[in-house]
Coordinates of C-alpha atoms in Angstrom, one line a residue:
M1 CA -89.0 -44.7 -33.8
A2 CA -89.3 -42.4 -36.8
I3 CA -91.0 -42.3 -40.1
D4 CA -88.5 -42.1 -43.0
K5 CA -89.0 -40.2 -46.2
S6 CA -90.5 -43.3 -47.8
G7 CA -93.2 -43.5 -45.1
H8 CA -91.6 -46.5 -43.3
L9 CA -91.4 -46.7 -39.5
E10 CA -87.7 -47.1 -38.7
R11 CA -85.7 -47.4 -35.5
T12 CA -83.4 -44.4 -35.1
F13 CA -79.7 -44.7 -34.2
A14 CA -80.4 -43.2 -30.8
R15 CA -82.6 -46.2 -30.0
T16 CA -80.4 -48.8 -31.7
D17 CA -78.1 -51.1 -29.8
P18 CA -74.5 -49.8 -30.3
A19 CA -73.4 -53.2 -31.6
V20 CA -76.0 -52.9 -34.4
T21 CA -74.8 -49.4 -35.2
D22 CA -71.2 -50.8 -35.4
E23 CA -72.4 -53.4 -37.9
V24 CA -74.0 -50.7 -40.0
L25 CA -70.8 -48.7 -40.0
D26 CA -68.8 -51.8 -40.9
A27 CA -71.2 -52.5 -43.8
V28 CA -70.8 -48.9 -45.0
E29 CA -67.0 -49.2 -45.0
R30 CA -67.3 -52.4 -47.0
V31 CA -69.7 -50.7 -49.5
L32 CA -67.4 -47.7 -49.9
R33 CA -64.3 -50.0 -50.3
D34 CA -66.1 -52.1 -52.9
L35 CA -67.4 -49.2 -54.9
R36 CA -64.0 -47.6 -54.9
E37 CA -61.8 -50.6 -55.5
E38 CA -64.1 -53.1 -57.4
C39 CA -66.2 -50.6 -59.3
G40 CA -63.7 -47.7 -59.8
L41 CA -66.2 -45.1 -58.4
D42 CA -65.3 -42.2 -56.2
A43 CA -67.9 -43.1 -53.5
F44 CA -68.3 -41.1 -50.3
L45 CA -70.6 -40.6 -47.3
A46 CA -73.5 -38.2 -48.1
F47 CA -76.4 -36.3 -46.5
G48 CA -77.1 -37.1 -42.8
C49 CA -74.4 -39.8 -42.6
L50 CA -71.7 -37.3 -43.7
L51 CA -73.1 -34.5 -41.5
G52 CA -73.0 -36.8 -38.4
A53 CA -69.5 -38.0 -39.2
V54 CA -68.1 -34.4 -39.7
R55 CA -70.1 -32.5 -37.1
D56 CA -70.5 -35.1 -34.3
G57 CA -68.1 -37.8 -35.1
H58 CA -70.9 -40.4 -35.0
M59 CA -74.2 -41.2 -36.5
I60 CA -77.0 -38.6 -36.0
G61 CA -79.3 -39.9 -33.3
H62 CA -82.6 -39.2 -35.1
D63 CA -81.3 -40.7 -38.4
S64 CA -82.1 -44.3 -39.4
D65 CA -80.0 -45.0 -42.5
A66 CA -76.5 -44.6 -44.0
D67 CA -76.2 -42.5 -47.1
V68 CA -73.5 -43.3 -49.7
A69 CA -73.1 -41.5 -53.1
Y70 CA -70.7 -41.1 -56.0
L71 CA -70.2 -38.6 -58.7
S72 CA -70.4 -40.1 -62.1
R73 CA -67.8 -39.3 -64.8
H74 CA -70.5 -39.6 -67.4
T75 CA -72.7 -36.7 -68.5
H76 CA -75.4 -38.4 -70.6
P77 CA -78.3 -39.7 -68.4
F78 CA -78.3 -43.1 -70.2
D79 CA -74.6 -43.6 -69.5
I80 CA -75.2 -42.8 -65.8
I81 CA -78.1 -45.3 -65.6
R82 CA -76.0 -48.0 -67.2
E83 CA -73.1 -47.2 -64.8
N84 CA -75.5 -47.3 -61.8
K85 CA -77.0 -50.7 -62.9
R86 CA -73.4 -52.1 -63.2

């Protein structure tokens, strides 16, 4: 178990059943596909999720979440907020 940046006690991937980790990865794939195809956003893996994928080829054992991000084409903060809410 680990305490995440929000102060919540979380189970790490090292202590998670591989079937559950596979479900998380499937969900991340669906989220990325939906963000790209349905929302038109250039979404990608980020932070520890990206590091684990590139460096290790799998989720980092001491991590407990999957990080997804996108770069907005907007420059004004209000436009970015509107886009994010959509």
